[in-house]
CSV table of C-alpha atoms and ligand atoms in Angstrom, one decimal:
chain,number,residue,atom,x,y,z
A,1243,UNK,CA,-36.7,5.0,-14.5
A,1244,UNK,CA,-35.5,8.3,-15.9
A,1245,UNK,CA,-34.2,8.4,-19.4
A,1246,UNK,CA,-30.5,9.3,-19.3
A,1247,UNK,CA,-30.8,11.1,-22.6
A,1248,UNK,CA,-33.9,13.4,-22.2
A,1249,UNK,CA,-34.5,13.0,-18.5
A,1250,UNK,CA,-38.2,12.1,-18.8
A,1251,UNK,CA,-39.7,9.5,-16.5
A,1252,UNK,CA,-40.3,6.3,-18.5
A,1253,UNK,CA,-41.9,3.0,-17.6
A,1254,UNK,CA,-39.5,0.2,-16.5
A,1255,UNK,CA,-40.9,-2.2,-19.1
A,1256,UNK,CA,-40.2,0.1,-22.0
A,1257,UNK,CA,-37.3,-1.0,-24.3
A,1258,UNK,CA,-37.0,2.5,-25.9
A,1259,UNK,CA,-37.8,5.9,-24.6
A,1260,UNK,CA,-41.1,7.3,-25.7
A,1261,UNK,CA,-39.8,10.8,-25.9
A,1262,UNK,CA,-36.4,10.5,-27.5
A,1263,UNK,CA,-36.1,6.9,-28.6
A,1264,UNK,CA,-33.0,6.1,-26.4
A,1265,UNK,CA,-32.3,2.4,-25.8
A,1266,UNK,CA,-33.5,2.1,-22.2
A,1267,UNK,CA,-33.0,-1.7,-22.2
A,1268,UNK,CA,-29.3,-1.2,-22.8
A,1269,UNK,CA,-29.1,1.4,-20.1
A,1270,UNK,CA,-30.8,-0.9,-17.6
A,1271,UNK,CA,-28.3,-3.7,-18.5
A,1272,UNK,CA,-25.3,-1.4,-18.0
A,1273,UNK,CA,-26.6,-0.2,-14.7
A,1274,UNK,CA,-27.4,-3.8,-13.5
A,1275,UNK,CA,-23.9,-5.1,-14.4
A,1276,UNK,CA,-22.2,-2.1,-12.9
A,1277,UNK,CA,-24.1,-2.6,-9.6
A,1278,UNK,CA,-23.2,-6.3,-9.3
A,1279,UNK,CA,-19.6,-5.5,-10.1
A,1280,UNK,CA,-19.4,-2.9,-7.4
A,1281,UNK,CA,-21.1,-5.3,-5.0
A,1282,UNK,CA,-18.7,-8.2,-5.5
A,1283,UNK,CA,-15.4,-6.6,-6.3
A,1284,UNK,CA,-14.0,-7.3,-2.9
A,1285,UNK,CA,-10.4,-6.4,-3.9
A,1286,UNK,CA,-11.3,-2.7,-3.8
A,1287,UNK,CA,-13.0,-2.7,-0.4
A,1288,UNK,CA,-11.7,-2.3,3.1
A,1289,UNK,CA,-12.6,-5.9,3.7
A,1290,UNK,CA,-9.8,-6.9,1.3
A,1291,UNK,CA,-7.4,-4.5,3.1
A,1292,UNK,CA,-8.4,-6.2,6.3
A,1293,UNK,CA,-7.8,-9.7,5.0
A,1294,UNK,CA,-4.8,-8.8,3.1
A,1295,UNK,CA,-1.8,-10.8,4.4
A,1296,UNK,CA,0.6,-9.0,6.6
A,1297,UNK,CA,3.4,-9.6,4.1
A,1298,UNK,CA,1.5,-8.0,1.3
A,1299,UNK,CA,0.7,-5.0,3.5
A,1300,UNK,CA,4.4,-4.6,4.4
A,1301,UNK,CA,5.3,-4.9,0.7
A,1302,UNK,CA,2.8,-2.2,-0.2
A,1303,UNK,CA,4.0,0.0,2.6
A,1304,UNK,CA,7.7,-0.3,1.6
A,1305,UNK,CA,6.7,0.3,-2.1
A,1306,UNK,CA,4.9,3.5,-1.2
A,1307,UNK,CA,7.8,4.6,1.0
A,1308,UNK,CA,10.2,3.8,-1.8
A,1309,UNK,CA,8.2,6.0,-4.2
A,1310,UNK,CA,8.2,8.8,-1.6
A,1311,UNK,CA,12.0,8.5,-1.4
A,1312,UNK,CA,12.1,7.0,2.1
A,1313,UNK,CA,14.7,4.3,1.6
A,1314,UNK,CA,15.7,1.9,4.3
A,1315,UNK,CA,18.9,3.9,4.7
A,1316,UNK,CA,17.0,7.1,5.4
A,1317,UNK,CA,14.8,5.2,7.9
A,1318,UNK,CA,17.9,3.8,9.6
A,1319,UNK,CA,19.4,7.2,9.8
A,1320,UNK,CA,16.2,8.6,11.3
A,1321,UNK,CA,16.1,5.8,13.8
A,1322,UNK,CA,19.7,6.4,15.0
A,1323,UNK,CA,18.9,10.1,15.2
A,1324,UNK,CA,15.7,9.5,17.2
A,1325,UNK,CA,17.6,7.1,19.5
A,1326,UNK,CA,20.3,9.6,20.3
A,1327,UNK,CA,17.8,12.4,20.9
A,1328,UNK,CA,15.5,10.2,23.1
A,1329,UNK,CA,18.5,8.9,25.0
A,1330,UNK,CA,19.8,12.4,25.7
A,1331,UNK,CA,16.3,13.5,26.8
A,1332,UNK,CA,16.3,10.6,29.2
A,1333,UNK,CA,19.7,11.6,30.7
A,1334,UNK,CA,18.5,15.2,30.9
A,1335,UNK,CA,15.4,14.2,32.7
A,1336,UNK,CA,17.4,12.1,35.1
A,1337,UNK,CA,19.8,15.0,35.9
A,1338,UNK,CA,17.0,17.5,36.2
A,1339,UNK,CA,15.0,15.3,38.6
A,1340,UNK,CA,18.0,14.4,40.6
A,1341,UNK,CA,19.1,18.1,41.1
A,1342,UNK,CA,15.4,19.1,41.8
A,1343,UNK,CA,15.1,16.3,44.4
A,1344,UNK,CA,18.3,17.3,46.1
A,1345,UNK,CA,17.1,20.9,46.2
A,1346,UNK,CA,13.7,19.9,47.7
A,1347,UNK,CA,15.4,17.6,50.3
A,1348,UNK,CA,18.0,20.3,51.2
A,1349,UNK,CA,15.2,22.8,51.5
A,1350,UNK,CA,14.1,20.7,54.5
A,1351,UNK,CA,10.8,20.3,56.3
A,1352,UNK,CA,9.9,17.1,54.4
A,1353,UNK,CA,9.1,13.9,56.2
A,1354,UNK,CA,11.7,11.2,55.7
A,1355,UNK,CA,9.5,8.7,53.8
A,1356,UNK,CA,8.6,11.5,51.2
A,1357,UNK,CA,12.3,12.3,51.0
A,1358,UNK,CA,13.1,8.7,50.0
A,1359,UNK,CA,10.5,8.9,47.2
A,1360,UNK,CA,11.7,12.3,45.9
A,1361,UNK,CA,15.3,11.0,46.0
A,1362,UNK,CA,14.4,8.2,43.6
A,1363,UNK,CA,12.3,10.3,41.1
A,1364,UNK,CA,15.2,10.6,38.7
A,1365,UNK,CA,14.7,7.0,37.8
A,1366,UNK,CA,11.8,8.1,35.6
A,1367,UNK,CA,14.5,9.4,33.1
A,1368,UNK,CA,15.5,5.7,32.6
A,1369,UNK,CA,12.3,5.2,30.5
A,1370,UNK,CA,13.3,7.6,27.6
A,1371,UNK,CA,16.9,6.6,28.0
A,1372,UNK,CA,16.0,2.9,27.4
A,1373,UNK,CA,13.8,3.8,24.5
A,1374,UNK,CA,16.6,5.8,23.0
A,1375,UNK,CA,19.1,3.0,23.5
A,1376,UNK,CA,16.6,0.6,21.9
A,1377,UNK,CA,16.2,2.8,18.9
A,1378,UNK,CA,20.0,3.3,18.6
A,1379,UNK,CA,20.7,-0.4,18.8
A,1380,UNK,CA,17.9,-1.2,16.3
A,1381,UNK,CA,19.2,1.5,13.9
A,1382,UNK,CA,22.9,0.4,14.3
A,1383,UNK,CA,22.4,-3.3,14.1
A,1384,UNK,CA,19.0,-4.6,13.1
A,1385,UNK,CA,18.2,-1.9,10.4
A,1386,UNK,CA,21.7,-2.3,9.0
A,1387,UNK,CA,20.7,-5.9,8.0
A,1388,UNK,CA,17.4,-4.6,6.5
A,1389,UNK,CA,19.4,-2.0,4.5
A,1390,UNK,CA,21.7,-4.7,3.2
A,1391,UNK,CA,18.7,-6.8,2.2
A,1392,UNK,CA,17.0,-3.9,0.5
A,1393,UNK,CA,20.2,-3.2,-1.4
A,1394,UNK,CA,20.3,-6.8,-2.7
A,1395,UNK,CA,16.6,-6.8,-3.6
A,1396,UNK,CA,16.5,-4.1,-6.2
A,1397,UNK,CA,19.2,-5.8,-8.2
A,1398,UNK,CA,17.1,-8.9,-8.6
A,1399,UNK,CA,13.7,-7.4,-8.6
A,1400,UNK,CA,13.7,-5.3,-11.8
A,1401,UNK,CA,15.3,-8.2,-13.7
A,1402,UNK,CA,12.7,-10.6,-12.6
A,1403,UNK,CA,10.0,-8.1,-13.5
A,1404,UNK,CA,11.4,-7.5,-16.9
A,1405,UNK,CA,11.7,-11.2,-17.6
A,1406,UNK,CA,8.2,-11.7,-16.3
A,1407,UNK,CA,6.6,-9.1,-18.5
A,1408,UNK,CA,8.6,-10.2,-21.5
A,1409,UNK,CA,7.3,-13.8,-21.1
A,1410,UNK,CA,3.7,-12.7,-20.8
A,1411,UNK,CA,3.7,-10.0,-23.5
A,1412,UNK,CA,2.2,-11.3,-26.7
A,1413,UNK,CA,3.0,-9.9,-30.0
A,1414,UNK,CA,0.2,-7.9,-31.6
A,1415,UNK,CA,-2.2,-10.2,-33.2
A,1416,UNK,CA,-1.5,-10.9,-36.9
A,1417,UNK,CA,-4.3,-13.1,-38.1
A,1418,UNK,CA,-2.9,-13.3,-41.6
A,1419,UNK,CA,-0.2,-15.8,-40.6
A,1420,UNK,CA,-2.9,-18.3,-39.6
A,1421,UNK,CA,-4.5,-18.2,-43.1
A,1422,UNK,CA,-2.1,-19.1,-45.9
A,1423,UNK,CA,-2.7,-16.4,-48.5
A,1424,UNK,CA,-2.4,-18.5,-51.6
A,1425,UNK,CA,-2.4,-22.3,-51.3
A,1426,UNK,CA,-5.2,-23.1,-48.9
A,1427,UNK,CA,-7.9,-25.8,-49.0
A,1428,UNK,CA,-9.9,-23.5,-46.7
A,1429,UNK,CA,-9.5,-20.5,-49.0
A,1430,UNK,CA,-13.2,-20.3,-49.8
A,1431,UNK,CA,-14.4,-20.6,-46.2
A,1432,UNK,CA,-11.9,-18.2,-44.5
A,1433,UNK,CA,-12.1,-15.5,-47.1
A,1434,UNK,CA,-14.8,-13.7,-45.2
A,1435,UNK,CA,-12.8,-13.9,-41.9
A,1436,UNK,CA,-9.9,-12.2,-43.5
A,1437,UNK,CA,-11.9,-9.5,-45.0
A,1438,UNK,CA,-13.6,-8.7,-41.6
A,1439,UNK,CA,-10.5,-9.3,-39.5
A,1440,UNK,CA,-8.8,-6.0,-39.5
A,1441,UNK,CA,-12.0,-4.1,-38.7
A,1442,UNK,CA,-12.6,-6.1,-35.5
B,1305,LIG,ZN1,-35.5,9.9,-23.6
């Protein structure tokens, strides 16, 4: 191994560096524990992400969105907007295709079976129209419920969090209260603990 202090190549059996005296044993230990930590800390890997429950993933996503200022209300508004735009595009496509088809047919010289196909091309506009309607309905009715739910949640969430942290927060350790300062039968044995306590 290479000594981290002076960079010289040292034997793996050495406890201390021959050149600078650095504690190579301690270095090896740190490296070994760090390696095992990295190997088995699944919570930080993509594997954990993969196995993370859907609910947790959604919770994280909404939390990130909340931090970015994307509230359910904003999302609902965007959804309705997208619905109106997509629906209008659908109607526009239908009108365009209908007028175009009529023009082609009136232009003549097209076999009757092709005319029938061209005459129905405007139906393609139904796809964006239906997508738009879907977004609109979702924004108006489904997302409205989600917004209401999200409005109710923040009122209960911070409280619950505060209570939770308050319950789990311990006061700073004060070892003196465990050792009666004056009338103690263990006075003699705990003296050294008290004297070394604050340093540790
Ligand atoms: Zn060294």
